[in-house]
Amino acid sequence: MDAAKAAILDELGKPEKAKLKVGFVPITCATPIIMAKPLGFYEKYGLDVDVIKTAGWAVARDKSLNGEYDASHMLTPMPLAITMGAGSTATPFIMPAVENINGQAIVLHNDHKDKNDPKQWKGFKFGVPFEYSMHNFLLRYYVAEAGLDPDKDIQIRVVPPPEMVANLRAGNLDGYLSPDPFNQRAVWEKVGFIHILTKEIWDGHPCCAFACSQEFATKLPNTYGNLLKALVDATQYASNKDNRKEISTAIAPANYLNQPVPVIEQVMTGRYADGLGNVKNVPDRIDFDPFPWHSMGVWILTQMKRWGYIEGDVDYKKIAEQVYLTADCGKLMKDLGMPVPDKTYESYTIMGKTFDPEKPEEYVASFPIKRGV
């Protein structure tokens, strides 16, 4: 990776600004950003971070753009969209680390226990947390593979994650593809059941990430580097399944997730009730791996193109490499003794279909259900 694609300094010094505001939406995907506060990871790197609970993704984006937040928990498509000006003013943003992989599910209302086949979902109303989200793109992918057009055969509404269960209970939604713990919370409250974990759609898919403006990383390189190192360190800690119960307790309080510890533990340990009378054991239901693969960025861009969120010619690799800073993450992973991938692109198999990051346009064209591309 050439130096132009790295924002981090070779040697990190004392943070230029130690007191920071970092936004998060209260979901288990934000685990590294949240737990780094009570478990002392920010402090370890000379930072005094105020982690600020945020209602939803539009607020997180806007507060990041206007400088109220120094950095934020974001969905992996968001820094790409912000950089390209999709849904907001174009502003260069960088994503030097993924927070979690897997960790989502499709939940249906208990009234639909006889409709566990997506071909039966015509006319259903679904919630997703944001348009520029893996949730939206995975739901669209999933229903389209079942032959439904997500823009014509179902309705997809943006609902902040903390409001998902209430909307399901009220009948405003038939289901949702949401971050946890709100999938498990629906089961806990006996309102819904888990239809499928997203890892069954694409095992190892990215979800949430740490992101900031290019300006923040450039103006405060030591602050940026230490903040990133704290989060990569916390992500490594969260990846160890032996630490999951301790973390569940640390992130449960009202100022963080505000959820019962048993609900969070079911997500974090992967031993959970599915709402259909089964107890499942899926240790990697949620997992934590900070490396921001460029190929993940290219896949997300193909889906943005497929569904009309971006138009015209897209330089997939250029945008992915500008935003997803693998070099920064890789350097810190190496410093922390973590194994670092020796490449930044890989192929994926998603519901039996191979994605080759070298052929993004062919991939977009290969889908029978898409918008005008």
mmCIF file of C-alpha atoms in Angstrom:
data_model
loop_
_atom_site.group_PDB
_atom_site.id
_atom_site.type_symbol
_atom_site.label_atom_id
_atom_site.label_comp_id
_atom_site.label_asym_id
_atom_site.label_seq_id
_atom_site.Cartn_x
_atom_site.Cartn_y
_atom_site.Cartn_z
ATOM 1 C CA MET A 1 0.000 0.000 0.000
ATOM 2 C CA ASP A 2 1.462 3.355 -0.936
ATOM 3 C CA ALA A 3 1.823 6.158 1.598
ATOM 4 C CA ALA A 4 -0.921 8.251 -0.003
ATOM 5 C CA LYS A 5 -3.467 5.761 1.294
ATOM 6 C CA ALA A 6 -2.298 6.009 4.901
ATOM 7 C CA ALA A 7 -3.171 8.768 7.351
ATOM 8 C CA ILE A 8 -1.309 7.369 10.330
ATOM 9 C CA LEU A 9 2.127 8.473 11.539
ATOM 10 C CA ASP A 10 5.047 6.039 11.637
ATOM 11 C CA GLU A 11 5.566 6.843 15.310
ATOM 12 C CA LEU A 12 2.645 7.921 17.467
ATOM 13 C CA GLY A 13 3.251 10.754 19.919
ATOM 14 C CA LYS A 14 1.092 12.273 22.608
ATOM 15 C CA PRO A 15 -2.436 13.150 21.376
ATOM 16 C CA GLU A 16 -2.679 16.799 20.267
ATOM 17 C CA LYS A 17 -6.217 16.815 21.700
ATOM 18 C CA ALA A 18 -6.990 14.339 24.465
ATOM 19 C CA LYS A 19 -10.640 15.184 25.200
ATOM 20 C CA LEU A 20 -12.832 13.807 22.431
ATOM 21 C CA LYS A 21 -16.474 13.282 21.597
ATOM 22 C CA VAL A 22 -17.252 10.017 19.826
ATOM 23 C CA GLY A 23 -20.816 9.140 18.846
ATOM 24 C CA PHE A 24 -22.391 5.699 18.976
ATOM 25 C CA VAL A 25 -25.813 4.215 18.266
ATOM 26 C CA PRO A 26 -26.794 1.847 21.123
ATOM 27 C CA ILE A 27 -26.328 -1.537 19.450
ATOM 28 C CA THR A 28 -23.965 -4.470 20.010
ATOM 29 C CA CYS A 29 -22.120 -3.588 16.779
ATOM 30 C CA ALA A 30 -20.727 -0.568 18.657
ATOM 31 C CA THR A 31 -19.146 -2.858 21.260
ATOM 32 C CA PRO A 32 -15.485 -1.772 20.782
ATOM 33 C CA ILE A 33 -16.334 1.957 20.856
ATOM 34 C CA ILE A 34 -18.546 1.564 23.943
ATOM 35 C CA MET A 35 -16.483 -0.932 25.981
ATOM 36 C CA ALA A 36 -13.266 1.029 25.395
ATOM 37 C CA LYS A 37 -14.635 3.565 27.889
ATOM 38 C CA PRO A 38 -15.526 1.412 30.954
ATOM 39 C CA LEU A 39 -12.715 -1.084 30.294
ATOM 40 C CA GLY A 40 -10.025 1.617 30.024
ATOM 41 C CA PHE A 41 -8.805 1.296 26.430
ATOM 42 C CA TYR A 42 -9.073 5.037 25.674
ATOM 43 C CA GLU A 43 -7.254 5.909 28.878
ATOM 44 C CA LYS A 44 -4.490 3.443 28.018
ATOM 45 C CA TYR A 45 -3.670 5.574 24.945
ATOM 46 C CA GLY A 46 -3.847 8.971 26.673
ATOM 47 C CA LEU A 47 -7.395 9.856 25.677
ATOM 48 C CA ASP A 48 -10.382 11.138 27.617
ATOM 49 C CA VAL A 49 -13.283 10.118 25.396
ATOM 50 C CA ASP A 50 -16.895 11.058 25.953
ATOM 51 C CA VAL A 51 -18.903 8.355 24.166
ATOM 52 C CA ILE A 52 -22.249 9.899 23.256
ATOM 53 C CA LYS A 53 -25.384 7.856 22.728
ATOM 54 C CA THR A 54 -26.982 8.878 19.424
ATOM 55 C CA ALA A 55 -30.576 8.266 18.335
ATOM 56 C CA GLY A 56 -29.858 7.039 14.810
ATOM 57 C CA TRP A 57 -27.598 7.139 11.789
ATOM 58 C CA ALA A 58 -28.768 10.392 10.200
ATOM 59 C CA VAL A 59 -27.967 12.152 13.497
ATOM 60 C CA ALA A 60 -24.559 10.432 13.721
ATOM 61 C CA ARG A 61 -23.771 11.518 10.149
ATOM 62 C CA ASP A 62 -24.914 15.108 10.632
ATOM 63 C CA LYS A 63 -23.116 15.585 13.957
ATOM 64 C CA SER A 64 -19.948 14.161 12.383
ATOM 65 C CA LEU A 65 -20.264 16.467 9.375
ATOM 66 C CA ASN A 66 -20.802 19.599 11.467
ATOM 67 C CA GLY A 67 -17.919 18.804 13.823
ATOM 68 C CA GLU A 68 -19.962 18.117 16.976
ATOM 69 C CA TYR A 69 -18.392 14.645 17.029
ATOM 70 C CA ASP A 70 -14.661 14.181 16.525
ATOM 71 C CA ALA A 71 -15.340 10.671 15.219
ATOM 72 C CA SER A 72 -18.218 8.215 15.230
ATOM 73 C CA HIS A 73 -19.506 4.693 15.080
ATOM 74 C CA MET A 74 -20.881 4.369 11.544
ATOM 75 C CA LEU A 75 -22.318 1.723 9.268
ATOM 76 C CA THR A 76 -19.709 0.474 6.792
ATOM 77 C CA PRO A 77 -21.506 2.008 3.742
ATOM 78 C CA MET A 78 -21.775 5.458 5.360
ATOM 79 C CA PRO A 79 -18.206 6.789 4.879
ATOM 80 C CA LEU A 80 -18.401 5.697 1.221
ATOM 81 C CA ALA A 81 -21.745 7.489 0.787
ATOM 82 C CA ILE A 82 -20.574 10.639 2.614
ATOM 83 C CA THR A 83 -17.355 10.791 0.567
ATOM 84 C CA MET A 84 -19.348 10.457 -2.682
ATOM 85 C CA GLY A 85 -22.083 12.873 -1.609
ATOM 86 C CA ALA A 86 -24.824 10.236 -1.648
ATOM 87 C CA GLY A 87 -27.507 11.456 0.774
ATOM 88 C CA SER A 88 -25.386 14.331 2.096
ATOM 89 C CA THR A 89 -22.855 16.962 1.039
ATOM 90 C CA ALA A 90 -19.729 15.266 -0.341
ATOM 91 C CA THR A 91 -17.063 15.350 2.396
ATOM 92 C CA PRO A 92 -13.936 13.153 2.449
ATOM 93 C CA PHE A 93 -14.398 10.578 5.223
ATOM 94 C CA ILE A 94 -12.172 7.662 6.141
ATOM 95 C CA MET A 95 -12.922 4.300 7.683
ATOM 96 C CA PRO A 96 -9.723 2.845 9.153
ATOM 97 C CA ALA A 97 -11.394 0.012 11.086
ATOM 98 C CA VAL A 98 -14.385 -2.289 11.006
ATOM 99 C CA GLU A 99 -15.977 -2.836 14.406
ATOM 100 C CA ASN A 100 -17.942 -6.020 13.940
ATOM 101 C CA ILE A 101 -18.693 -8.730 11.437
ATOM 102 C CA ASN A 102 -21.971 -10.691 11.304
ATOM 103 C CA GLY A 103 -24.217 -9.715 14.238
ATOM 104 C CA GLN A 104 -27.543 -8.972 12.514
ATOM 105 C CA ALA A 105 -30.701 -10.954 11.839
ATOM 106 C CA ILE A 106 -34.052 -10.865 10.100
ATOM 107 C CA VAL A 107 -36.885 -10.882 12.645
ATOM 108 C CA LEU A 108 -40.531 -11.476 11.812
ATOM 109 C CA HIS A 109 -43.612 -10.748 13.912
ATOM 110 C CA ASN A 110 -44.978 -13.799 15.745
ATOM 111 C CA ASP A 111 -48.099 -13.591 13.538
ATOM 112 C CA HIS A 112 -45.919 -14.723 10.622
ATOM 113 C CA LYS A 113 -44.640 -18.041 12.000
ATOM 114 C CA ASP A 114 -46.336 -19.732 9.032
ATOM 115 C CA LYS A 115 -44.429 -17.486 6.586
ATOM 116 C CA ASN A 116 -40.831 -18.512 7.147
ATOM 117 C CA ASP A 117 -40.198 -18.489 3.382
ATOM 118 C CA PRO A 118 -39.345 -15.046 1.890
ATOM 119 C CA LYS A 119 -41.383 -15.900 -1.211
ATOM 120 C CA GLN A 120 -44.421 -15.398 1.058
ATOM 121 C CA TRP A 121 -43.479 -11.856 2.059
ATOM 122 C CA LYS A 122 -45.186 -9.903 -0.721
ATOM 123 C CA GLY A 123 -46.742 -6.780 0.780
ATOM 124 C CA PHE A 124 -44.709 -6.972 4.011
ATOM 125 C CA LYS A 125 -43.371 -3.830 5.670
ATOM 126 C CA PHE A 126 -39.740 -4.117 6.830
ATOM 127 C CA GLY A 127 -37.576 -1.868 8.951
ATOM 128 C CA VAL A 128 -33.885 -1.167 8.362
ATOM 129 C CA PRO A 129 -31.824 1.287 10.424
ATOM 130 C CA PHE A 130 -30.598 3.468 7.540
ATOM 131 C CA GLU A 131 -30.588 3.537 3.748
ATOM 132 C CA TYR A 132 -26.781 3.399 3.585
ATOM 133 C CA SER A 133 -26.522 0.261 5.712
ATOM 134 C CA MET A 134 -25.512 -3.360 5.306
ATOM 135 C CA HIS A 135 -28.968 -4.103 6.744
ATOM 136 C CA ASN A 136 -30.692 -2.470 3.781
ATOM 137 C CA PHE A 137 -28.362 -4.074 1.234
ATOM 138 C CA LEU A 138 -28.507 -7.548 2.812
ATOM 139 C CA LEU A 139 -32.318 -7.430 3.092
ATOM 140 C CA ARG A 140 -32.597 -6.319 -0.541
ATOM 141 C CA TYR A 141 -30.165 -9.045 -1.625
ATOM 142 C CA TYR A 142 -32.019 -11.717 0.347
ATOM 143 C CA VAL A 143 -35.537 -10.952 -0.877
ATOM 144 C CA ALA A 144 -34.331 -10.447 -4.468
ATOM 145 C CA GLU A 145 -32.757 -13.919 -4.407
ATOM 146 C CA ALA A 146 -36.245 -15.179 -3.456
ATOM 147 C CA GLY A 147 -37.657 -13.419 -6.531
ATOM 148 C CA LEU A 148 -39.139 -10.347 -4.826
ATOM 149 C CA ASP A 149 -38.365 -6.802 -5.933
ATOM 150 C CA PRO A 150 -37.516 -4.906 -2.715
ATOM 151 C CA ASP A 151 -38.848 -1.629 -4.167
ATOM 152 C CA LYS A 152 -42.117 -3.056 -5.497
ATOM 153 C CA ASP A 153 -43.066 -6.224 -3.630
ATOM 154 C CA ILE A 154 -42.254 -5.126 -0.064
ATOM 155 C CA GLN A 155 -41.934 -1.781 1.725
ATOM 156 C CA ILE A 156 -38.632 -0.888 3.375
ATOM 157 C CA ARG A 157 -38.735 1.862 6.011
ATOM 158 C CA VAL A 158 -35.933 3.497 7.958
ATOM 159 C CA VAL A 159 -36.493 2.942 11.696
ATOM 160 C CA PRO A 160 -33.899 3.781 14.388
ATOM 161 C CA PRO A 161 -32.767 0.503 16.017
ATOM 162 C CA PRO A 162 -34.130 1.322 19.510
ATOM 163 C CA GLU A 163 -37.611 1.772 17.973
ATOM 164 C CA MET A 164 -37.674 -1.537 16.057
ATOM 165 C CA VAL A 165 -39.380 -3.692 18.712
ATOM 166 C CA ALA A 166 -42.106 -1.127 19.487
ATOM 167 C CA ASN A 167 -42.919 -0.782 15.780
ATOM 168 C CA LEU A 168 -43.068 -4.566 15.411
ATOM 169 C CA ARG A 169 -45.385 -4.849 18.424
ATOM 170 C CA ALA A 170 -47.647 -2.061 17.126
ATOM 171 C CA GLY A 171 -48.005 -3.765 13.733
ATOM 172 C CA ASN A 172 -46.242 -0.943 11.879
ATOM 173 C CA LEU A 173 -43.694 -3.519 10.697
ATOM 174 C CA ASP A 174 -44.045 -7.176 9.710
ATOM 175 C CA GLY A 175 -40.337 -7.657 10.259
ATOM 176 C CA TYR A 176 -36.948 -6.008 10.208
ATOM 177 C CA LEU A 177 -33.306 -6.567 9.441
ATOM 178 C CA SER A 178 -31.765 -4.876 12.409
ATOM 179 C CA PRO A 179 -28.633 -4.685 14.482
ATOM 180 C CA ASP A 180 -28.680 -6.540 17.773
ATOM 181 C CA PRO A 181 -29.638 -6.566 20.573
ATOM 182 C CA PHE A 182 -33.000 -5.635 19.030
ATOM 183 C CA ASN A 183 -33.417 -8.979 17.248
ATOM 184 C CA GLN A 184 -32.944 -10.800 20.519
ATOM 185 C CA ARG A 185 -35.031 -8.208 22.363
ATOM 186 C CA ALA A 186 -38.026 -9.065 20.127
ATOM 187 C CA VAL A 187 -37.702 -12.704 21.230
ATOM 188 C CA TRP A 188 -37.195 -11.658 24.881
ATOM 189 C CA GLU A 189 -40.426 -9.644 24.740
ATOM 190 C CA LYS A 190 -42.243 -12.464 22.890
ATOM 191 C CA VAL A 191 -43.106 -10.162 19.985
ATOM 192 C CA GLY A 192 -41.085 -11.761 17.195
ATOM 193 C CA PHE A 193 -38.837 -14.624 16.157
ATOM 194 C CA ILE A 194 -35.479 -14.866 14.425
ATOM 195 C CA HIS A 195 -36.019 -15.943 10.823
ATOM 196 C CA ILE A 196 -32.332 -16.009 9.841
ATOM 197 C CA LEU A 197 -29.003 -14.670 11.066
ATOM 198 C CA THR A 198 -27.256 -12.508 8.486
ATOM 199 C CA LYS A 199 -24.161 -14.727 8.794
ATOM 200 C CA GLU A 200 -26.296 -17.336 6.996
ATOM 201 C CA ILE A 201 -26.628 -14.900 4.087
ATOM 202 C CA TRP A 202 -22.956 -13.858 4.020
ATOM 203 C CA ASP A 203 -20.707 -15.316 6.692
ATOM 204 C CA GLY A 204 -18.156 -12.716 7.767
ATOM 205 C CA HIS A 205 -19.948 -9.712 6.304
ATOM 206 C CA PRO A 206 -18.960 -6.321 7.750
ATOM 207 C CA CYS A 207 -21.500 -4.244 9.595
ATOM 208 C CA CYS A 208 -20.347 -1.318 11.696
ATOM 209 C CA ALA A 209 -17.142 0.649 11.734
ATOM 210 C CA PHE A 210 -15.122 3.480 13.182
ATOM 211 C CA ALA A 211 -15.052 6.537 10.925
ATOM 212 C CA CYS A 212 -13.951 10.159 10.972
ATOM 213 C CA SER A 213 -13.349 12.993 8.568
ATOM 214 C CA GLN A 214 -10.140 13.110 6.566
ATOM 215 C CA GLU A 215 -9.629 16.531 8.156
ATOM 216 C CA PHE A 216 -9.630 15.099 11.713
ATOM 217 C CA ALA A 217 -6.956 12.530 10.810
ATOM 218 C CA THR A 218 -4.832 15.127 8.993
ATOM 219 C CA LYS A 219 -5.043 17.947 11.561
ATOM 220 C CA LEU A 220 -4.658 15.750 14.658
ATOM 221 C CA PRO A 221 -2.561 12.782 13.499
ATOM 222 C CA ASN A 222 -1.435 11.675 16.974
ATOM 223 C CA THR A 223 -4.977 11.924 18.337
ATOM 224 C CA TYR A 224 -6.315 9.992 15.341
ATOM 225 C CA GLY A 225 -3.621 7.330 15.631
ATOM 226 C CA ASN A 226 -4.093 6.787 19.359
ATOM 227 C CA LEU A 227 -7.880 6.704 19.045
ATOM 228 C CA LEU A 228 -7.638 4.138 16.269
ATOM 229 C CA LYS A 229 -5.141 2.082 18.264
ATOM 230 C CA ALA A 230 -7.456 2.082 21.306
ATOM 231 C CA LEU A 231 -10.289 0.774 19.135
ATOM 232 C CA VAL A 232 -8.235 -1.863 17.315
ATOM 233 C CA ASP A 233 -6.997 -3.018 20.731
ATOM 234 C CA ALA A 234 -10.589 -3.132 22.071
ATOM 235 C CA THR A 235 -11.765 -4.992 18.954
ATOM 236 C CA GLN A 236 -9.047 -7.607 19.494
ATOM 237 C CA TYR A 237 -10.199 -7.979 23.119
ATOM 238 C CA ALA A 238 -13.828 -8.393 21.999
ATOM 239 C CA SER A 239 -12.838 -11.031 19.446
ATOM 240 C CA ASN A 240 -11.816 -13.343 22.317
ATOM 241 C CA LYS A 241 -14.993 -15.242 23.176
ATOM 242 C CA ASP A 242 -13.775 -15.714 26.774
ATOM 243 C CA ASN A 243 -14.271 -11.957 27.290
ATOM 244 C CA ARG A 244 -17.823 -11.750 25.960
ATOM 245 C CA LYS A 245 -19.707 -12.076 29.282
ATOM 246 C CA GLU A 246 -17.548 -9.401 30.937
ATOM 247 C CA ILE A 247 -18.132 -7.118 27.947
ATOM 248 C CA SER A 248 -21.898 -7.784 27.984
ATOM 249 C CA THR A 249 -22.058 -6.527 31.571
ATOM 250 C CA ALA A 250 -19.853 -3.502 30.757
ATOM 251 C CA ILE A 251 -22.018 -2.290 27.858
ATOM 252 C CA ALA A 252 -25.466 -3.029 29.387
ATOM 253 C CA PRO A 253 -25.978 0.111 31.563
ATOM 254 C CA ALA A 254 -28.455 2.874 30.751
ATOM 255 C CA ASN A 255 -25.829 5.281 29.368
ATOM 256 C CA TYR A 256 -24.711 2.597 26.878
ATOM 257 C CA LEU A 257 -27.112 -0.052 25.523
ATOM 258 C CA ASN A 258 -29.717 0.158 28.291
ATOM 259 C CA GLN A 259 -30.579 -3.529 27.861
ATOM 260 C CA PRO A 260 -30.909 -6.555 30.160
ATOM 261 C CA VAL A 261 -27.571 -8.368 30.452
ATOM 262 C CA PRO A 262 -29.127 -11.754 29.438
ATOM 263 C CA VAL A 263 -30.307 -10.239 26.130
ATOM 264 C CA ILE A 264 -26.818 -8.928 25.335
ATOM 265 C CA GLU A 265 -25.168 -12.184 26.437
ATOM 266 C CA GLN A 266 -27.361 -14.202 24.060
ATOM 267 C CA VAL A 267 -26.043 -12.066 21.192
ATOM 268 C CA MET A 268 -22.423 -11.922 22.343
ATOM 269 C CA THR A 269 -22.021 -15.610 23.252
ATOM 270 C CA GLY A 270 -24.201 -16.925 20.432
ATOM 271 C CA ARG A 271 -26.256 -19.158 22.719
ATOM 272 C CA TYR A 272 -29.762 -17.845 22.210
ATOM 273 C CA ALA A 273 -33.481 -18.552 22.008
ATOM 274 C CA ASP A 274 -34.824 -18.068 18.464
ATOM 275 C CA GLY A 275 -38.467 -17.442 19.414
ATOM 276 C CA LEU A 276 -39.592 -20.685 17.766
ATOM 277 C CA GLY A 277 -38.893 -22.861 20.790
ATOM 278 C CA ASN A 278 -35.257 -23.623 19.946
ATOM 279 C CA VAL A 279 -32.055 -22.742 21.755
ATOM 280 C CA LYS A 280 -29.286 -22.252 19.200
ATOM 281 C CA ASN A 281 -25.535 -22.204 19.696
ATOM 282 C CA VAL A 282 -23.727 -20.029 17.129
ATOM 283 C CA PRO A 283 -20.498 -18.718 18.751
ATOM 284 C CA ASP A 284 -19.784 -16.357 15.828
ATOM 285 C CA ARG A 285 -23.299 -14.935 15.654
ATOM 286 C CA ILE A 286 -21.402 -11.667 16.174
ATOM 287 C CA ASP A 287 -17.648 -11.379 15.837
ATOM 288 C CA PHE A 288 -15.054 -8.643 15.852
ATOM 289 C CA ASP A 289 -12.365 -8.118 13.220
ATOM 290 C CA PRO A 290 -11.033 -4.611 12.525
ATOM 291 C CA PHE A 291 -9.509 -5.106 9.041
ATOM 292 C CA PRO A 292 -11.415 -2.948 6.493
ATOM 293 C CA TRP A 293 -11.070 -5.086 3.363
ATOM 294 C CA HIS A 294 -11.164 -3.058 0.161
ATOM 295 C CA SER A 295 -13.220 -5.866 -1.392
ATOM 296 C CA MET A 296 -15.951 -5.227 1.206
ATOM 297 C CA GLY A 297 -16.044 -1.598 0.071
ATOM 298 C CA VAL A 298 -16.320 -2.663 -3.568
ATOM 299 C CA TRP A 299 -19.201 -5.046 -2.759
ATOM 300 C CA ILE A 300 -21.090 -2.289 -0.934
ATOM 301 C CA LEU A 301 -20.594 0.062 -3.895
ATOM 302 C CA THR A 302 -21.958 -2.607 -6.289
ATOM 303 C CA GLN A 303 -25.148 -2.751 -4.229
ATOM 304 C CA MET A 304 -25.419 1.038 -4.090
ATOM 305 C CA LYS A 305 -25.160 0.992 -7.880
ATOM 306 C CA ARG A 306 -27.553 -1.961 -8.220
ATOM 307 C CA TRP A 307 -30.343 -0.202 -6.309
ATOM 308 C CA GLY A 308 -29.861 3.293 -7.758
ATOM 309 C CA TYR A 309 -28.208 4.985 -4.760
ATOM 310 C CA ILE A 310 -25.338 6.021 -7.028
ATOM 311 C CA GLU A 311 -25.481 6.491 -10.776
ATOM 312 C CA GLY A 312 -23.102 6.681 -13.712
ATOM 313 C CA ASP A 313 -19.568 5.324 -13.865
ATOM 314 C CA VAL A 314 -18.129 4.246 -10.531
ATOM 315 C CA ASP A 315 -14.409 3.797 -9.926
ATOM 316 C CA TYR A 316 -15.030 1.070 -7.363
ATOM 317 C CA LYS A 317 -11.448 0.384 -6.353
ATOM 318 C CA LYS A 318 -10.401 4.018 -6.193
ATOM 319 C CA ILE A 319 -13.257 4.932 -3.831
ATOM 320 C CA ALA A 320 -12.837 1.810 -1.671
ATOM 321 C CA GLU A 321 -9.086 2.468 -1.309
ATOM 322 C CA GLN A 322 -9.582 6.166 -0.578
ATOM 323 C CA VAL A 323 -12.072 5.495 2.241
ATOM 324 C CA TYR A 324 -11.155 2.088 3.720
ATOM 325 C CA LEU A 325 -7.684 2.647 5.182
ATOM 326 C CA THR A 326 -6.292 -0.878 5.354
ATOM 327 C CA ALA A 327 -2.725 0.421 5.748
ATOM 328 C CA ASP A 328 -3.559 2.286 8.962
ATOM 329 C CA CYS A 329 -5.427 -0.649 10.450
ATOM 330 C CA GLY A 330 -2.777 -3.139 9.345
ATOM 331 C CA LYS A 331 0.044 -1.139 10.933
ATOM 332 C CA LEU A 332 -1.693 -1.029 14.306
ATOM 333 C CA MET A 333 -2.755 -4.673 14.117
ATOM 334 C CA LYS A 334 0.900 -5.548 13.579
ATOM 335 C CA ASP A 335 1.961 -3.294 16.502
ATOM 336 C CA LEU A 336 -0.555 -5.136 18.710
ATOM 337 C CA GLY A 337 0.696 -8.551 17.647
ATOM 338 C CA MET A 338 -2.354 -9.414 15.547
ATOM 339 C CA PRO A 339 -2.070 -11.320 12.250
ATOM 340 C CA VAL A 340 -2.419 -8.937 9.287
ATOM 341 C CA PRO A 341 -3.817 -10.073 5.914
ATOM 342 C CA ASP A 342 -1.215 -9.905 3.122
ATOM 343 C CA LYS A 343 -3.789 -8.622 0.600
ATOM 344 C CA THR A 344 -6.728 -6.223 0.700
ATOM 345 C CA TYR A 345 -9.092 -7.875 -1.805
ATOM 346 C CA GLU A 346 -10.766 -11.265 -1.603
ATOM 347 C CA SER A 347 -13.737 -13.018 -3.191
ATOM 348 C CA TYR A 348 -16.929 -13.786 -1.276
ATOM 349 C CA THR A 349 -19.705 -16.319 -1.688
ATOM 350 C CA ILE A 350 -23.073 -14.792 -0.836
ATOM 351 C CA MET A 351 -26.063 -17.145 -0.989
ATOM 352 C CA GLY A 352 -24.148 -19.426 -3.352
ATOM 353 C CA LYS A 353 -23.144 -16.619 -5.743
ATOM 354 C CA THR A 354 -19.478 -15.636 -6.107
ATOM 355 C CA PHE A 355 -18.459 -11.989 -5.903
ATOM 356 C CA ASP A 356 -15.163 -11.212 -7.672
ATOM 357 C CA PRO A 357 -13.951 -7.713 -6.684
ATOM 358 C CA GLU A 358 -12.042 -7.535 -9.985
ATOM 359 C CA LYS A 359 -15.326 -7.605 -11.946
ATOM 360 C CA PRO A 360 -17.772 -5.290 -10.145
ATOM 361 C CA GLU A 361 -19.716 -4.122 -13.221
ATOM 362 C CA GLU A 362 -20.241 -7.708 -14.397
ATOM 363 C CA TYR A 363 -21.485 -8.545 -10.913
ATOM 364 C CA VAL A 364 -24.022 -5.693 -10.905
ATOM 365 C CA ALA A 365 -25.212 -6.679 -14.388
ATOM 366 C CA SER A 366 -25.619 -10.329 -13.352
ATOM 367 C CA PHE A 367 -28.641 -9.713 -11.114
ATOM 368 C CA PRO A 368 -32.054 -10.051 -12.751
ATOM 369 C CA ILE A 369 -33.671 -7.752 -10.172
ATOM 370 C CA LYS A 370 -32.068 -4.292 -10.050
ATOM 371 C CA ARG A 371 -32.776 -0.661 -10.864
ATOM 372 C CA GLY A 372 -31.907 0.982 -14.169
ATOM 373 C CA VAL A 373 -28.226 0.043 -14.533
#
